[in-house]
The first five atom37 places (N, CA, C, CB, O) and aatype in JSON, in Angstrom:
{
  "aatype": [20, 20, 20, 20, 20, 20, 20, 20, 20, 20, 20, 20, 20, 20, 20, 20, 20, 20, 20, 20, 20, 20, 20, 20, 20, 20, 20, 20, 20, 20, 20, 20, 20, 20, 20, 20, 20, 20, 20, 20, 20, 20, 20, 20, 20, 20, 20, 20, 20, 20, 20, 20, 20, 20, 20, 20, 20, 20, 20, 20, 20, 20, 20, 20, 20, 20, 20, 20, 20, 20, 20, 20, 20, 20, 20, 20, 20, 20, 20, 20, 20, 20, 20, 20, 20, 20, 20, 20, 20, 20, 20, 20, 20, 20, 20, 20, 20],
  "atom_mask": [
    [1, 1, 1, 1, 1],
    [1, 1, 1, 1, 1],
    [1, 1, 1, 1, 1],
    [1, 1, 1, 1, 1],
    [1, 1, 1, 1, 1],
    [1, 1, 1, 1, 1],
    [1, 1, 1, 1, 1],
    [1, 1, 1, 1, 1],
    [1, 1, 1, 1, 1],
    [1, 1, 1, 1, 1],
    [1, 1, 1, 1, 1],
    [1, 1, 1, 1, 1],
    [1, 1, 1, 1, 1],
    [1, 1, 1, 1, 1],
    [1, 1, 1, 1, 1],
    [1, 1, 1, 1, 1],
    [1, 1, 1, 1, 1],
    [1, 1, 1, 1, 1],
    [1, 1, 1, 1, 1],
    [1, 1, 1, 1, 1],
    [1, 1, 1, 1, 1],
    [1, 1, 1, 1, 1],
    [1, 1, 1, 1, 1],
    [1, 1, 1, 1, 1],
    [1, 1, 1, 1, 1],
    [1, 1, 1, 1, 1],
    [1, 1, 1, 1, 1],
    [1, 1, 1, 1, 1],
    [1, 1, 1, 1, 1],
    [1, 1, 1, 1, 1],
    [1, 1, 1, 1, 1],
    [1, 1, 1, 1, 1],
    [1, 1, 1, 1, 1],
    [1, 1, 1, 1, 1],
    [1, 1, 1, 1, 1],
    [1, 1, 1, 1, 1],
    [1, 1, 1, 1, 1],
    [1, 1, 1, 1, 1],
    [1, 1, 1, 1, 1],
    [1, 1, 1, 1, 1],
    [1, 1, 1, 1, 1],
    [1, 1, 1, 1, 1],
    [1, 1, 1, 1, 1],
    [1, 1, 1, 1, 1],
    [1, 1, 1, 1, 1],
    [1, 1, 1, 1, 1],
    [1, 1, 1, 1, 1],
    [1, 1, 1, 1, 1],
    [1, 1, 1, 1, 1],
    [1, 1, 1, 1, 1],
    [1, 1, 1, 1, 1],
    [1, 1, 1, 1, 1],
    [1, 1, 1, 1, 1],
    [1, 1, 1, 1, 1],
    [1, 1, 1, 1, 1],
    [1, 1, 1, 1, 1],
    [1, 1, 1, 1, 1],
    [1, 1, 1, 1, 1],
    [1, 1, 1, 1, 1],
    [1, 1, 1, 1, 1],
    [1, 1, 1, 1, 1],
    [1, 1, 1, 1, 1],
    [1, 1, 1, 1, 1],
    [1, 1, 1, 1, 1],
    [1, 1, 1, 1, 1],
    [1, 1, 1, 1, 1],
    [1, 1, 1, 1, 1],
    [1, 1, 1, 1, 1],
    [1, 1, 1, 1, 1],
    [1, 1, 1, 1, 1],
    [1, 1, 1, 1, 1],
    [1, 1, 1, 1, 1],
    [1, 1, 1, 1, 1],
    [1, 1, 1, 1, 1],
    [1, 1, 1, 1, 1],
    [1, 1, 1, 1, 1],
    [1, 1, 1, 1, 1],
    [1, 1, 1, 1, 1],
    [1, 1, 1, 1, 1],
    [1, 1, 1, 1, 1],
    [1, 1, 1, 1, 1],
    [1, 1, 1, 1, 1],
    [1, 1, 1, 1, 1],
    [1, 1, 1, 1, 1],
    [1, 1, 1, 1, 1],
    [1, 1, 1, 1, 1],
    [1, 1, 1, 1, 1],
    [1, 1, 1, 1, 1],
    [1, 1, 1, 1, 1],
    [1, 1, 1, 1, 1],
    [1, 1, 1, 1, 1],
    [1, 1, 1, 1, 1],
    [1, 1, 1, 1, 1],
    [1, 1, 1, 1, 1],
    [1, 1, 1, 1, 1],
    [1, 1, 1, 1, 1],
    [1, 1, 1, 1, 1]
  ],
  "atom_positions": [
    [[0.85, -1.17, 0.0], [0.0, 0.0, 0.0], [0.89, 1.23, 0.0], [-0.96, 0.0, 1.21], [1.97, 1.23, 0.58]],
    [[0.44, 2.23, -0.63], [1.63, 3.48, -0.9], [0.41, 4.78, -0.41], [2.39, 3.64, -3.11], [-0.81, 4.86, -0.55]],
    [[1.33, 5.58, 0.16], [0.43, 6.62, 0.84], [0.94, 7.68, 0.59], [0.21, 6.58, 2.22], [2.13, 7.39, 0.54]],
    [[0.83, 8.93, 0.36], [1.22, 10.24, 0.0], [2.77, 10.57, 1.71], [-0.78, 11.52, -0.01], [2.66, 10.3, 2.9]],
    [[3.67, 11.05, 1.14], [4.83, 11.13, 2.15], [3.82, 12.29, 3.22], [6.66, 11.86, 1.31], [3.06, 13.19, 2.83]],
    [[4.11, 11.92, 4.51], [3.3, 12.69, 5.83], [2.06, 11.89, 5.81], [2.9, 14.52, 5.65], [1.67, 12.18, 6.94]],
    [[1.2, 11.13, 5.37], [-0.13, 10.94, 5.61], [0.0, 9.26, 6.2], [-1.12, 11.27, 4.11], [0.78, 8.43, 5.75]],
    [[-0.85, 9.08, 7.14], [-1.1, 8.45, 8.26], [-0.48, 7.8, 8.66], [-1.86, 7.99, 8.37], [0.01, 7.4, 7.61]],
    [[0.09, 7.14, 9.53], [1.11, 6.3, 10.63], [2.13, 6.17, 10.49], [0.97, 5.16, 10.92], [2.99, 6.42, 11.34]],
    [[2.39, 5.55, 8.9], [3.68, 5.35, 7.94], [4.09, 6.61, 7.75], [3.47, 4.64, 6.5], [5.32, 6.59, 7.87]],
    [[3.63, 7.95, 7.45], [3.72, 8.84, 6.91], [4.73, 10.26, 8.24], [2.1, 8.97, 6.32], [5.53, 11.18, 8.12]],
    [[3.81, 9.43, 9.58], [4.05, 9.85, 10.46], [5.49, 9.65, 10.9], [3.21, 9.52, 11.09], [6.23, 10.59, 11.19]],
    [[5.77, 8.58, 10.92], [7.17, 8.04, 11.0], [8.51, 8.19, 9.89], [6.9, 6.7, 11.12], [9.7, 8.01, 10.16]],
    [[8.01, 8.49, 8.82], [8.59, 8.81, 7.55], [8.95, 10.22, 8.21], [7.57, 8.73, 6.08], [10.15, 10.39, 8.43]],
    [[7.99, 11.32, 8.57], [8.28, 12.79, 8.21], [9.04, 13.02, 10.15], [6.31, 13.98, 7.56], [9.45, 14.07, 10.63]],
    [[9.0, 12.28, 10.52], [9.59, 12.23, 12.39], [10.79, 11.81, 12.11], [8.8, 11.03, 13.7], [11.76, 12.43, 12.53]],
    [[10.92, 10.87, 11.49], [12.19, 10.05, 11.67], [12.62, 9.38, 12.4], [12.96, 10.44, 11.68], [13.8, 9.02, 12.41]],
    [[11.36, 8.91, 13.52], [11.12, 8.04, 14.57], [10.25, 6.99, 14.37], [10.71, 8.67, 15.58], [9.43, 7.06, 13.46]],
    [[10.35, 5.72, 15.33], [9.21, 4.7, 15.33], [8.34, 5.62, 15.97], [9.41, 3.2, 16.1], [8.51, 6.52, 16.79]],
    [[6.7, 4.82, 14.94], [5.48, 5.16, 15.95], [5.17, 4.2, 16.14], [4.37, 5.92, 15.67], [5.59, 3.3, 15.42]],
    [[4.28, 3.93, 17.19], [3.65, 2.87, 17.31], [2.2, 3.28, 17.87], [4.45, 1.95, 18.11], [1.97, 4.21, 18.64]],
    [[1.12, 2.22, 17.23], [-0.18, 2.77, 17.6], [-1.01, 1.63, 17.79], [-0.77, 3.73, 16.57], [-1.67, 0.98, 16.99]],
    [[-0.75, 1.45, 19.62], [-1.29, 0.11, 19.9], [-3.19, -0.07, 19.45], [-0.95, -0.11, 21.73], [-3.68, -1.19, 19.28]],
    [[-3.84, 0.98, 19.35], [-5.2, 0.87, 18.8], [-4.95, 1.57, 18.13], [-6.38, 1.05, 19.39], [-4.57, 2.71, 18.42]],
    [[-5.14, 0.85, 16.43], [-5.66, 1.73, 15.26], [-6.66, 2.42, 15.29], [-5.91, 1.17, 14.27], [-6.68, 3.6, 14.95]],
    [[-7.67, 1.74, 15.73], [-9.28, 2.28, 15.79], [-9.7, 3.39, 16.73], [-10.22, 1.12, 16.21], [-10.84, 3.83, 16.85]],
    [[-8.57, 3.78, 17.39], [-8.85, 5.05, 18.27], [-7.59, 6.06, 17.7], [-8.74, 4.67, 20.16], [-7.21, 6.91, 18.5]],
    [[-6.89, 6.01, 16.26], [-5.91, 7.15, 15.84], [-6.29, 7.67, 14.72], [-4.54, 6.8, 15.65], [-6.09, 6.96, 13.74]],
    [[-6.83, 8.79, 14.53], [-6.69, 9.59, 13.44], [-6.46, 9.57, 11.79], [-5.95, 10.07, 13.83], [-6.92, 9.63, 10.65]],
    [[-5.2, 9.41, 12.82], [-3.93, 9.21, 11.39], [-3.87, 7.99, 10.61], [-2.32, 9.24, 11.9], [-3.55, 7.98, 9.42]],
    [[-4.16, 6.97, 11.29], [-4.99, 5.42, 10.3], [-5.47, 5.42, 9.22], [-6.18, 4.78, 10.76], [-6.55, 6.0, 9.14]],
    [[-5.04, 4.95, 8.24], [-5.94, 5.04, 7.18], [-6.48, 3.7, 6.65], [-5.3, 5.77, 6.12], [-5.61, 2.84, 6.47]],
    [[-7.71, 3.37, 6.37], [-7.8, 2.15, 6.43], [-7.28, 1.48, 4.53], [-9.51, 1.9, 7.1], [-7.18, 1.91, 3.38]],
    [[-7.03, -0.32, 5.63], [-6.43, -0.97, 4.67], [-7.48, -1.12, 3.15], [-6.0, -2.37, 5.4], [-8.68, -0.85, 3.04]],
    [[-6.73, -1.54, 2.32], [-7.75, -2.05, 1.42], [-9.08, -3.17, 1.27], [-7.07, -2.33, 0.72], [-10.0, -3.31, 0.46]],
    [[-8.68, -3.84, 2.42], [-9.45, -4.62, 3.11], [-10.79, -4.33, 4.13], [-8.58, -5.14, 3.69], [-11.74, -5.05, 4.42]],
    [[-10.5, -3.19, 4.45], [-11.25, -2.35, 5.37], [-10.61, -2.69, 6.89], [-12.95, -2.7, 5.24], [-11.41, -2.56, 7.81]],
    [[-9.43, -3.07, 7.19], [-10.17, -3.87, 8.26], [-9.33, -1.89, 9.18], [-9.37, -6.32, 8.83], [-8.58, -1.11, 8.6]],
    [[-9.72, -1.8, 10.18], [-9.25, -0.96, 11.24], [-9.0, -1.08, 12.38], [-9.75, -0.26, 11.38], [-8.5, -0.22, 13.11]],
    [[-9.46, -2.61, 12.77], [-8.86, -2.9, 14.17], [-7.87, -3.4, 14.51], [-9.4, -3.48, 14.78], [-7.92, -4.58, 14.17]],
    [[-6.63, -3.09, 15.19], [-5.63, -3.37, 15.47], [-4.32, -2.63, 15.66], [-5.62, -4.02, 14.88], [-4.37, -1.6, 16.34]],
    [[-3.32, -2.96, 15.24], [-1.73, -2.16, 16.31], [-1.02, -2.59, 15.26], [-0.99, -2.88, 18.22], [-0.99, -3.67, 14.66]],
    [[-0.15, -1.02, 15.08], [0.69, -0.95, 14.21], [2.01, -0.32, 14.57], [0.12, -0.41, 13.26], [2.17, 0.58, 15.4]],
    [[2.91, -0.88, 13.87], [4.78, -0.19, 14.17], [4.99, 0.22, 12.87], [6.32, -1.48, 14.67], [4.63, -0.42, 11.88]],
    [[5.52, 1.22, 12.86], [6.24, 1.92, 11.66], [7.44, 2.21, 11.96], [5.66, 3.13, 11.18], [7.57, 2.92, 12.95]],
    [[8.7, 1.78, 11.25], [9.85, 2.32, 11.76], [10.25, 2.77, 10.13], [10.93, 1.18, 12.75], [10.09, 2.25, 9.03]],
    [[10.9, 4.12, 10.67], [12.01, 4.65, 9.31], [13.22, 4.08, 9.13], [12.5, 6.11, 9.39], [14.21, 3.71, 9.77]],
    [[12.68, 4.14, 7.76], [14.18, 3.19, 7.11], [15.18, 4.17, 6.42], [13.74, 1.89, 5.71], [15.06, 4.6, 5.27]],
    [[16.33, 4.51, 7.43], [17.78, 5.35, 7.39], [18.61, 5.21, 6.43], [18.63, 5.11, 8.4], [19.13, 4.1, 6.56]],
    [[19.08, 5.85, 5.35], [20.27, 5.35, 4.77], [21.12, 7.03, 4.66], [19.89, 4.35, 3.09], [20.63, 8.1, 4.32]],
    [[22.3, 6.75, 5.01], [23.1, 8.04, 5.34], [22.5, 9.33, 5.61], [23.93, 8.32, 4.33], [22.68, 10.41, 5.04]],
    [[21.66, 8.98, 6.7], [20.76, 10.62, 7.61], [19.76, 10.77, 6.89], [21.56, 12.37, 7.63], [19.1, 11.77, 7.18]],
    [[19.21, 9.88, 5.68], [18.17, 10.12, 5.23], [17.38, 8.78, 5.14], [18.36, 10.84, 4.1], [17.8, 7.62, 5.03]],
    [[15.65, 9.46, 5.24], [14.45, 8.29, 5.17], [14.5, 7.96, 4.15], [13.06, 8.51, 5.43], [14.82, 8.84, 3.34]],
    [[14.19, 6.48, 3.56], [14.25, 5.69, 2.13], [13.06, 5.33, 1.98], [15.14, 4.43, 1.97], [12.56, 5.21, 0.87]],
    [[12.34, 5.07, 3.26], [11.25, 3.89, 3.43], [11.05, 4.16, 4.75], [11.69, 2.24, 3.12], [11.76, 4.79, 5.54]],
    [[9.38, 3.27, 4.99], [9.15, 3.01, 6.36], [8.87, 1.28, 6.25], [7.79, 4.04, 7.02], [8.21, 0.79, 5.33]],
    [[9.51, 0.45, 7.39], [8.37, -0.54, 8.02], [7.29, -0.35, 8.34], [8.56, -1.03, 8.95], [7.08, 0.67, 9.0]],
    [[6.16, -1.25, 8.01], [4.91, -1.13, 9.35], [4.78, -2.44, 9.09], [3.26, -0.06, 9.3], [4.71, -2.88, 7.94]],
    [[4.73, -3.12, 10.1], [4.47, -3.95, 10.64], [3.18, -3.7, 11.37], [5.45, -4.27, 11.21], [3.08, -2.93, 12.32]],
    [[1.96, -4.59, 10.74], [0.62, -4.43, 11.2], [-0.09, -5.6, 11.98], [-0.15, -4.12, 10.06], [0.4, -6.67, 11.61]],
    [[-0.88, -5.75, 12.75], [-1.65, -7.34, 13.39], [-3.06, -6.26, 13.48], [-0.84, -8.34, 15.49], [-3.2, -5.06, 13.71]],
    [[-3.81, -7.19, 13.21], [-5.46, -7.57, 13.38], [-5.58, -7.38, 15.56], [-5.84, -9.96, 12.51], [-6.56, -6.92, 16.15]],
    [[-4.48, -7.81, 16.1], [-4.91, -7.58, 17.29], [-4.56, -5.99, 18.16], [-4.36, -8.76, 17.94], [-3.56, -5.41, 17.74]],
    [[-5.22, -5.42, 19.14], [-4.71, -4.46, 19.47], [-3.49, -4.62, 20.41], [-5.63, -3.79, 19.89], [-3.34, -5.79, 20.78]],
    [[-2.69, -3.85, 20.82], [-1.6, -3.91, 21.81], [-0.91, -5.17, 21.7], [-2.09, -3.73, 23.21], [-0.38, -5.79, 22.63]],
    [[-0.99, -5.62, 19.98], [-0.24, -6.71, 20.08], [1.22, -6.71, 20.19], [-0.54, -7.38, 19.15], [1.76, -7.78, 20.46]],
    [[1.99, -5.58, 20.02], [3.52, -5.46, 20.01], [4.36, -4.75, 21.32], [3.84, -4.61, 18.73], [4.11, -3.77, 22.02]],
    [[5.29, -5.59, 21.3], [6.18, -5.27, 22.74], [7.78, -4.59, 22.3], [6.47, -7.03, 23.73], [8.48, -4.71, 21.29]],
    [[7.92, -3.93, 23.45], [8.77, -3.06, 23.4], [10.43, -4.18, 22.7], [8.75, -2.28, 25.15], [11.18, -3.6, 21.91]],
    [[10.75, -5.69, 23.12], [11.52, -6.32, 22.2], [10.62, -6.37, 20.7], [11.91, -7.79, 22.85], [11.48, -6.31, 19.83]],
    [[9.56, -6.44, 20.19], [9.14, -6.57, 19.14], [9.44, -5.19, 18.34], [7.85, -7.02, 19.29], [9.51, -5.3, 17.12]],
    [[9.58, -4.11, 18.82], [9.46, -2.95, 18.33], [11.55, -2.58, 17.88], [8.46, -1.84, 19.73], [11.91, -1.81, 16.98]],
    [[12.39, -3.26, 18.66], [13.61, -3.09, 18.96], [13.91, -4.34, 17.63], [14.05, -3.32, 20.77], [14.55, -4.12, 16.61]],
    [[13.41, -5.33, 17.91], [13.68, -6.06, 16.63], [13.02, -5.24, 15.31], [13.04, -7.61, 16.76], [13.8, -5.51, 14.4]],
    [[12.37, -4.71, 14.96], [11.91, -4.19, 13.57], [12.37, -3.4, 13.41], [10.8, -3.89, 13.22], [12.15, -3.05, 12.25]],
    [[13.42, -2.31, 14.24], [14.31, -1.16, 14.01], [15.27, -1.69, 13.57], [14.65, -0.31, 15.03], [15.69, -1.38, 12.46]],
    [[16.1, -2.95, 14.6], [17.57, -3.88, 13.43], [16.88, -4.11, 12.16], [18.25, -5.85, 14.01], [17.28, -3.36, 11.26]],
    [[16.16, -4.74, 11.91], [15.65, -5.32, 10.4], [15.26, -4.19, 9.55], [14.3, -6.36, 10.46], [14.79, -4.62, 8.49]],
    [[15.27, -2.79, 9.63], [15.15, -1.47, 9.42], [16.27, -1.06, 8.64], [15.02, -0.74, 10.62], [16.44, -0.64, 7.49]],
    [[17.22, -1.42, 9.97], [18.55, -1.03, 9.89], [19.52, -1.75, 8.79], [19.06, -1.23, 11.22], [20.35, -1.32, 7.99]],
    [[18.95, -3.21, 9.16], [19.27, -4.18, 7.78], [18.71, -3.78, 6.61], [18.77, -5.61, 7.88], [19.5, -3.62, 5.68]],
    [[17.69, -3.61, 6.43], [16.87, -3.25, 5.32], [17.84, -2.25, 4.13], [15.47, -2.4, 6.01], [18.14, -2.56, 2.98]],
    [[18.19, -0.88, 4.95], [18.9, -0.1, 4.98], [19.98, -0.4, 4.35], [19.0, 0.22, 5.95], [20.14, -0.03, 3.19]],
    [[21.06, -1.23, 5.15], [22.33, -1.44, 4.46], [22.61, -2.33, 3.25], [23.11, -1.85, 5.33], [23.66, -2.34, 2.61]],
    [[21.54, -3.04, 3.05], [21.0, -3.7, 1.59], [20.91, -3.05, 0.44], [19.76, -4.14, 1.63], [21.18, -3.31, -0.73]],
    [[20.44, -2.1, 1.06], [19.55, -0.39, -0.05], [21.2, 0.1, -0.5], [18.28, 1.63, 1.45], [21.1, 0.69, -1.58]],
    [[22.58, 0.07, -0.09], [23.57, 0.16, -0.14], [24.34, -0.58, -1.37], [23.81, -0.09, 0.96], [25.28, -0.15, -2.04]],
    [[23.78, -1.57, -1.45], [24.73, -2.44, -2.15], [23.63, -2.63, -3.27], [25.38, -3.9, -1.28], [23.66, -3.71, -3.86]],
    [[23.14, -2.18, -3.45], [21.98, -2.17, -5.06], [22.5, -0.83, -5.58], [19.8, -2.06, -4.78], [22.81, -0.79, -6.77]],
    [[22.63, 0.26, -4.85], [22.96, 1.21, -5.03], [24.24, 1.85, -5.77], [22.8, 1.4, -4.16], [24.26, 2.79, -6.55]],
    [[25.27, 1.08, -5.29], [26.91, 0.91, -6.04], [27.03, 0.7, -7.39], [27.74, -0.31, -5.55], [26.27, -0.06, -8.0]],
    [[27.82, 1.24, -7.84], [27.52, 1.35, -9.01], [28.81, 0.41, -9.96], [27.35, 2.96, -9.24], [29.97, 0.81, -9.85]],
    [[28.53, -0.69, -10.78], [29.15, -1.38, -11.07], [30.9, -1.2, -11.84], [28.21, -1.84, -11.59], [31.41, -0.35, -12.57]],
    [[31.27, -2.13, -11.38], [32.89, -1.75, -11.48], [33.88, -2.18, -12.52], [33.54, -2.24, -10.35], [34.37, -3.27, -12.24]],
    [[34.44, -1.53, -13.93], [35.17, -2.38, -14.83], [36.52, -3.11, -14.45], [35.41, -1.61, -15.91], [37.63, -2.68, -14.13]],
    [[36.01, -4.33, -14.6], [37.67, -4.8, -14.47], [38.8, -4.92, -15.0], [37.84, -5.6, -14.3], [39.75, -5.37, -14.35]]
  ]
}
């Protein structure tokens, strides 16, 4: 799903440059619902860094509310971070030998 940069949760975390996390969707604003409709549940968004700048966000979404814990939220920032240094090596630009 692709959302205009700043607009709802993902967007939030994109233009912060911080994780959000929003243990009830159905009581935030900034939610926008899925294509599915569904709106109940808890979401993590983490920004994805590559040299001081956002590339991407994670969100990591569940159907349940307050389903994510403070190790769940710490693991999706490494895999962020991985994500990130991947975005690195696509990026390089090929070398004659």
């Amino acid at each position: 799903m692709r959302l205009p940069i700043g607009s709802g949760i993902a967007g939030a975390a994109f233009t912060s440059e911080e994780t959000v996390y929003c243990p009830d969707c159905s009581d935030d604003a900034r939610f926008r619902d899925l294509p599915q409709g569904h709106r109940q549940g808890s979401i993590v968004c983490v920004p994805i860094k590559r040299g001081g700048d956002v590339t991407g966000v994670l969100s990591v979404w569940s159907t349940w509310e307050n389903a994510f814990w403070l190790g769940d939220t710490l693991y999706f920032e490494a895999l962020a971070a991985a994500i990130a240094s991947l975005e690195v090596f696509e990026q390089e630009p090929e070398r004659a030998v």
